[in-house]
mmCIF file of C-alpha atoms in Angstrom:
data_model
loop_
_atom_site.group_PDB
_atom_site.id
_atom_site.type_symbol
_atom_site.label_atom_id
_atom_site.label_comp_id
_atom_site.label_asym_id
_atom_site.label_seq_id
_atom_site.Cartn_x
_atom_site.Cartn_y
_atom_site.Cartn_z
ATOM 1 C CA UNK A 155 -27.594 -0.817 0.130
ATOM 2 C CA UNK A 156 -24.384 -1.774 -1.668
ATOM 3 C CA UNK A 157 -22.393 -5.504 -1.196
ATOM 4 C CA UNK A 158 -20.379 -4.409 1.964
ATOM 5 C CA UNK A 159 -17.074 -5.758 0.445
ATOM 6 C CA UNK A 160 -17.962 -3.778 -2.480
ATOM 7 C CA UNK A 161 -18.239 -0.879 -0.945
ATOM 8 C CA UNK A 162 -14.589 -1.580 1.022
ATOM 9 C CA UNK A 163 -12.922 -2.219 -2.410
ATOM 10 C CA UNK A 164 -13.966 1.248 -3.441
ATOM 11 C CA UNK A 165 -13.170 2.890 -0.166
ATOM 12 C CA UNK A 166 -9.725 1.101 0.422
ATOM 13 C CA UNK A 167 -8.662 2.255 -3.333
ATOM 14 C CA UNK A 168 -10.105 5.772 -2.447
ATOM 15 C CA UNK A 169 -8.318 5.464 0.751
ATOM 16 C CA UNK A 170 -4.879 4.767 -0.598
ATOM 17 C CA UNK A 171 -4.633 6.418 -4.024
ATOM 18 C CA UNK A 172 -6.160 9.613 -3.242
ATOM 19 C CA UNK A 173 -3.854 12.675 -3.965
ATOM 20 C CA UNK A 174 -2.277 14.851 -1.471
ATOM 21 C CA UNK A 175 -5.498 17.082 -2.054
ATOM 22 C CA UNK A 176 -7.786 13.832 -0.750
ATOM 23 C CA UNK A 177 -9.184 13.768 -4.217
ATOM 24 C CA UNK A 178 -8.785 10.944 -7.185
ATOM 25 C CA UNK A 179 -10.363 10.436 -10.572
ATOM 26 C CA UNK A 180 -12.257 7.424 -11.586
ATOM 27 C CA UNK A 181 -10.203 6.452 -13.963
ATOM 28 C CA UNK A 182 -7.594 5.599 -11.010
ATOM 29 C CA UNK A 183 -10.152 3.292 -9.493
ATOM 30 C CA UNK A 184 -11.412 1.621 -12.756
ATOM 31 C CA UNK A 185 -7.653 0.880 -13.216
ATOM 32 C CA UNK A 186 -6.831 -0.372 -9.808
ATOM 33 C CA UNK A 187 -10.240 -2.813 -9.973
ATOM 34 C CA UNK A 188 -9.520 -3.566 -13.474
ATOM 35 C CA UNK A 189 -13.189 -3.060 -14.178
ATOM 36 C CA UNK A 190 -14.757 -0.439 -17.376
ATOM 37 C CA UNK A 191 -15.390 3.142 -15.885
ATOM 38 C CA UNK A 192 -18.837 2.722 -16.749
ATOM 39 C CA UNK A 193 -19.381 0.090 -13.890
ATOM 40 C CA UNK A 194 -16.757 2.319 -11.234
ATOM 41 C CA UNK A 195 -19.278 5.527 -11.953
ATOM 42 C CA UNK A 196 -22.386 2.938 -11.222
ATOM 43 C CA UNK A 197 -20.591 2.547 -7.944
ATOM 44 C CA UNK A 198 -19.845 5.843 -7.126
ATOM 45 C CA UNK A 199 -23.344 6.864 -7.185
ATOM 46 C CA UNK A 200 -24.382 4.306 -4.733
ATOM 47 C CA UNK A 201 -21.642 5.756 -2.248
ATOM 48 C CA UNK A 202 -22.577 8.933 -2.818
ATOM 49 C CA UNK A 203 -26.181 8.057 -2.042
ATOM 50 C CA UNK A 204 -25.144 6.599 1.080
ATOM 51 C CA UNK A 205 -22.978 9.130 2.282
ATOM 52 C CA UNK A 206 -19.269 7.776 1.990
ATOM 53 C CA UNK A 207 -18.156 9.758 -0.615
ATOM 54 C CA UNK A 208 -18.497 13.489 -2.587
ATOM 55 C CA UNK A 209 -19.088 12.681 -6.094
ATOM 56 C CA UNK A 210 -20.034 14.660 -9.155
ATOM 57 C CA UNK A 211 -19.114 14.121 -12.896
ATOM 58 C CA UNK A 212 -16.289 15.196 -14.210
ATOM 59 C CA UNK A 213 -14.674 16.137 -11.026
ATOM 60 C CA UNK A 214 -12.447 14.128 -8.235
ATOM 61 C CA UNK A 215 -14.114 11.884 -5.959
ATOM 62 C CA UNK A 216 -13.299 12.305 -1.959
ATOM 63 C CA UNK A 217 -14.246 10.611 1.198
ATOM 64 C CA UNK A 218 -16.892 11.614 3.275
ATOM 65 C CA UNK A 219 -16.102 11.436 7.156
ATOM 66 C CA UNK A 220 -18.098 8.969 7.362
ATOM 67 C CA UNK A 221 -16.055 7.489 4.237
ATOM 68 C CA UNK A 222 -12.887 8.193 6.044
ATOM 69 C CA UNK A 223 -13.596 6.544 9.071
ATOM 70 C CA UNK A 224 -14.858 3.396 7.396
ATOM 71 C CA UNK A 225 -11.552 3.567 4.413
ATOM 72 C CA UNK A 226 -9.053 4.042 7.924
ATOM 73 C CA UNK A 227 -10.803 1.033 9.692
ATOM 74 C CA UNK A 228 -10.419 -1.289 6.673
ATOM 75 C CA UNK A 229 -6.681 -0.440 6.000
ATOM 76 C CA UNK A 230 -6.142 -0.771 9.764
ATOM 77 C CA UNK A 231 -7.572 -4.519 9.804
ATOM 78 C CA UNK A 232 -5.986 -5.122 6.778
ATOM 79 C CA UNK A 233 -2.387 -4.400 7.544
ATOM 80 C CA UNK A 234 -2.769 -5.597 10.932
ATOM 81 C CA UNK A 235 -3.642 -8.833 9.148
ATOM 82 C CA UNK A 236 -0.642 -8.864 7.298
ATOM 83 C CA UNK A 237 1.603 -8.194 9.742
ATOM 84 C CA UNK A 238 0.004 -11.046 11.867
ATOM 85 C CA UNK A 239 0.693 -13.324 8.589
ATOM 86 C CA UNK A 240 4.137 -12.381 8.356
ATOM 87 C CA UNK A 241 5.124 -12.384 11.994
ATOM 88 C CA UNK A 242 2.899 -15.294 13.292
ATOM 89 C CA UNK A 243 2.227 -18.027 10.618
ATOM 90 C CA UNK A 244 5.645 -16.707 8.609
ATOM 91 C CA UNK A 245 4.496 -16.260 5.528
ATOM 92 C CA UNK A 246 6.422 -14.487 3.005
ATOM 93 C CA UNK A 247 5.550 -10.855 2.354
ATOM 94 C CA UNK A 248 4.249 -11.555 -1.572
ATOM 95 C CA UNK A 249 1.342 -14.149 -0.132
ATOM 96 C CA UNK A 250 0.160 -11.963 2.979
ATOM 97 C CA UNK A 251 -1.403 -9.134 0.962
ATOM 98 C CA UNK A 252 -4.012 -11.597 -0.836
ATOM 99 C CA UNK A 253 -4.502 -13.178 2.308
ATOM 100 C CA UNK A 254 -5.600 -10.559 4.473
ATOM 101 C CA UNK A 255 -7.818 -8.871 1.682
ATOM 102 C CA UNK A 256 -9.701 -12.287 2.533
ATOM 103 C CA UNK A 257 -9.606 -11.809 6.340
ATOM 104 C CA UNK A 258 -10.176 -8.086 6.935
ATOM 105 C CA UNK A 259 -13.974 -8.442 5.497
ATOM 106 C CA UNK A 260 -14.954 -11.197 7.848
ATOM 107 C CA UNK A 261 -12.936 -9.871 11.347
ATOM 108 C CA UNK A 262 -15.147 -8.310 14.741
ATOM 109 C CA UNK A 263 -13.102 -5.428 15.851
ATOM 110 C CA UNK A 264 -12.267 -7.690 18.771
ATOM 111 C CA UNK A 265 -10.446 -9.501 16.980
ATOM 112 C CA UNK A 266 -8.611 -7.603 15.135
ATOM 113 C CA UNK A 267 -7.970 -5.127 18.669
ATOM 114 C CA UNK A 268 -6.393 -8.542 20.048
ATOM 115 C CA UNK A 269 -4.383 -9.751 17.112
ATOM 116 C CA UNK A 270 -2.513 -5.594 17.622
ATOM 117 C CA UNK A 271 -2.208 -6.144 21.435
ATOM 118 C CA UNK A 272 -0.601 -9.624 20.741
ATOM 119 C CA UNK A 273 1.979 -7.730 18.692
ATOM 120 C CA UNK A 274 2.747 -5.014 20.739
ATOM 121 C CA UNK A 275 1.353 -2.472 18.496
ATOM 122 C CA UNK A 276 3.240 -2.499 15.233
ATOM 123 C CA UNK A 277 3.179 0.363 13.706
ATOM 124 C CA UNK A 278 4.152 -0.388 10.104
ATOM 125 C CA UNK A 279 3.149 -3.396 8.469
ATOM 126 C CA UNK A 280 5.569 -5.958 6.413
ATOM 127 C CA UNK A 281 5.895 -3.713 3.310
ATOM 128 C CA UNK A 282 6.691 -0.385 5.292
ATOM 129 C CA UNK A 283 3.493 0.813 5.360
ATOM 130 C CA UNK A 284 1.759 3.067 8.483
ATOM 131 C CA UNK A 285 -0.992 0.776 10.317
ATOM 132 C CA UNK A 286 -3.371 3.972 11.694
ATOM 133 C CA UNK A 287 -4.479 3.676 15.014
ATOM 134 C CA UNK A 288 -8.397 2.869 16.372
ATOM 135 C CA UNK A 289 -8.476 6.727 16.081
ATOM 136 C CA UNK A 290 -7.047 6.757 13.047
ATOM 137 C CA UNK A 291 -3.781 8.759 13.812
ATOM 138 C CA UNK A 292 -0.737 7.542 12.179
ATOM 139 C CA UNK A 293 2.658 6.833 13.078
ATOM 140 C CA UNK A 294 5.376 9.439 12.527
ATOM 141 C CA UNK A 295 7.010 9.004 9.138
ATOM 142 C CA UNK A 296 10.175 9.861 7.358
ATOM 143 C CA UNK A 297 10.235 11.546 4.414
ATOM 144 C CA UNK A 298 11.027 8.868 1.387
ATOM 145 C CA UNK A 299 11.901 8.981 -1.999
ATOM 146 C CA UNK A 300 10.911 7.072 -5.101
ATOM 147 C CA UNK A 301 13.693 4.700 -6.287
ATOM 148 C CA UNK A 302 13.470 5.701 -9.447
ATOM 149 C CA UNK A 303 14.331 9.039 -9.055
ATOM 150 C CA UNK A 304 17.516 8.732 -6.750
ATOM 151 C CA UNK A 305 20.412 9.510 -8.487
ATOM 152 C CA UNK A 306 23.394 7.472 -9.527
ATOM 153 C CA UNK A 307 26.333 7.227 -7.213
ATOM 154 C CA UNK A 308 23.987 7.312 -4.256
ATOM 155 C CA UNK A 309 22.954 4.830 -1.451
ATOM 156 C CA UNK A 310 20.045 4.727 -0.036
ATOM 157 C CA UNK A 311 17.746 2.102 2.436
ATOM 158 C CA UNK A 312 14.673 0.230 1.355
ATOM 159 C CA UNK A 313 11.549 1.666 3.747
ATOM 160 C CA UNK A 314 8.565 0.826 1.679
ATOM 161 C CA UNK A 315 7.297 -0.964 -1.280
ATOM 162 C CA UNK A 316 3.790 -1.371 -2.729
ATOM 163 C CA UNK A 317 1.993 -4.416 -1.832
ATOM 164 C CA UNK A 318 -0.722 -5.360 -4.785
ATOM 165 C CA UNK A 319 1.253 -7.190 -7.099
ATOM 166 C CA UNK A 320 2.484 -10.541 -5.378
ATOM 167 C CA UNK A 321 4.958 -10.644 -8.854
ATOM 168 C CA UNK A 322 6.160 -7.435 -8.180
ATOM 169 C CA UNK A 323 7.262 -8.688 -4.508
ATOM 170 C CA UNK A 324 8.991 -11.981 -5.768
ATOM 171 C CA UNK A 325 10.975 -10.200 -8.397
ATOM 172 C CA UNK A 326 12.319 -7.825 -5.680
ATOM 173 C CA UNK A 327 12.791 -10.234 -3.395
ATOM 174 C CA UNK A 328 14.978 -13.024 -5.273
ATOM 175 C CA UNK A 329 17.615 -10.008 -5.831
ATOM 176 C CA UNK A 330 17.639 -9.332 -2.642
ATOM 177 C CA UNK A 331 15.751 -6.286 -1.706
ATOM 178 C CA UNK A 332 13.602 -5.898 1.633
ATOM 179 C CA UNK A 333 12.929 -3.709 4.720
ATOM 180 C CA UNK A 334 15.605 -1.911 5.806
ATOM 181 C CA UNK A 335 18.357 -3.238 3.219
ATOM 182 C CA UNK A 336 21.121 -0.883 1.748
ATOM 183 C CA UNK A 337 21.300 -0.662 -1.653
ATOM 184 C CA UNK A 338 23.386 1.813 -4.272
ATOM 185 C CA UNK A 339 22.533 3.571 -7.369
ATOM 186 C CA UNK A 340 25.353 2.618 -9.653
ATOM 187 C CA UNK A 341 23.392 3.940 -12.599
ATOM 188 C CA UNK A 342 20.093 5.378 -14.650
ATOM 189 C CA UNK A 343 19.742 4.116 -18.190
ATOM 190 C CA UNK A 344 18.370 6.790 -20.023
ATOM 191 C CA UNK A 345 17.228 5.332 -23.299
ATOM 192 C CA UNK A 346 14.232 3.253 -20.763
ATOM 193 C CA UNK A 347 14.579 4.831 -17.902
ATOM 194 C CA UNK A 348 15.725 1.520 -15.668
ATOM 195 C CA UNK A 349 17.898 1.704 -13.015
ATOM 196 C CA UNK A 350 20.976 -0.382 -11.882
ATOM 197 C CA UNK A 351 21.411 -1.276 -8.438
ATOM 198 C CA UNK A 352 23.775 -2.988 -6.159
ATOM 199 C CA UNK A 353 22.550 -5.522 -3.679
ATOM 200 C CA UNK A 354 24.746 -7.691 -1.180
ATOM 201 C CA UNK A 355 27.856 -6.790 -3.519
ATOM 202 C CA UNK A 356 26.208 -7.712 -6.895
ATOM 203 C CA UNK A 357 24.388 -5.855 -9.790
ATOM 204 C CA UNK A 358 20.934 -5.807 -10.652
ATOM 205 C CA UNK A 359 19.010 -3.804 -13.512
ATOM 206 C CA UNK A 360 15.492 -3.188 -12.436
ATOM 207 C CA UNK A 361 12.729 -1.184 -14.962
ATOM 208 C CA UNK A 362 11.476 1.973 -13.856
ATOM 209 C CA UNK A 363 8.139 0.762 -13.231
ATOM 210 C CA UNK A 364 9.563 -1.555 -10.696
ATOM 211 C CA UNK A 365 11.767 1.432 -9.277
ATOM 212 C CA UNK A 366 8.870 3.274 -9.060
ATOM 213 C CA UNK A 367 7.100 1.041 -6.501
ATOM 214 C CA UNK A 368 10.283 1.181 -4.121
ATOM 215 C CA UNK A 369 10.665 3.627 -1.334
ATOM 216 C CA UNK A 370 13.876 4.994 -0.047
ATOM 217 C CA UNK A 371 15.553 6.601 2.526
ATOM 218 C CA UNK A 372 18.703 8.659 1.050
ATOM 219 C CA UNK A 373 21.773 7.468 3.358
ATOM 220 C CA UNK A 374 23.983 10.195 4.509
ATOM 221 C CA UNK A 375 27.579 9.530 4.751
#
């Protein structure tokens, strides 16, 4: 049998990076583990052998239900976890990612049932994203936009941001970006593709790649 947190990793990637067809390639996963496709198709096989995934060469990988029910479990524990961090102990929102990839391996489900009922059943965690449910429904969601492809002249509201890259999340934060915060497009810089912004009054120039992991609301006025 595969290393249980192995096998997590792989579903949890999976699990969030899958297209809207529930498929992804390999080379998505090799780059999200930062480890050689060789050793992400070794893995695969062993998933596939033990039922949590449909894998063949060549083509996209997708979960099994049995794969889907195990990748939905994990992301619930985890984001309950952060949401605990960030509500409870007060951590920032850059640490409690790293944090609760530590936790959600080692947690019962009692636990981690309590730890929801303590906070009323959030259903988004700290970064905007849906926490499913023990039955793996998920909240109802608006329909966002990428940051990067708003256009200039136009406000908008900050509803989610990707959580992996604790640098990412301290860059945005310093210029003042979080949940729920109104910013404006003043401008897109075509020659790179970064985008202007203003925050609490001032100006900020962000790259694309960091407008890309911002989610948006489009204000209507």
């Amino acid at each position: 049998m595969t290393n249980s947190i192995s096998t997590e990793n792989y579903l949890n990637i999976i699990y969030k990076y899958r297209n809207e067809d529930g498929g992804i390639k390999g080379n998505i996963i090799a780059e999200q583990l930062q480890i050689s496709s060789a050793a992400v198709t070794d893995m695969l096989k062993k998933l596939a052998k033990e039922k949590f995934i449909e894998y063949s060469p060549y083509k996209e990988i997708r979960l099994t239900a049995k794969g889907e029910t195990a990748a939905v479990n994990l992301v619930r524990r985890h984001r309950i976890w952060e949401m605990f961090l960030y509500e409870f102990v007060k951590l920032p929102w850059e640490h409690v990612h790293a944090e609760a990839e530590k936790l959600e391996h080692h947690s019962s489900d009692l636990l981690i049932d309590r730890l929801e009922e303590m906070m009323h059943f959030p259903e988004f965690d700290p970064h905007g994203a849906p926490i499913p449910s023990k039955t793996g429904g998920l909240p109802k969601q608006m329909k966002l936009t990428v940051l990067s492809d708003v256009p200039a002249s136009v406000k908008c509201i900050v509803r989610r941001v990707n959580d992996y890259d604790q640098a990412f999340l301290t860059f945005i934060s310093s210029i003042g970006i979080e949940l729920q915060k109104e910013i404006t497009v003043i401008n897109r810089m075509t020659f790179d593709n970064s985008v202007v912004l203003k925050i609490n009054g001032k100006q900020h120039t962000v790259s694309e790649t960091v407008a890309k992991n911002i989610f948006v609301s489009v204000s209507k006025e």
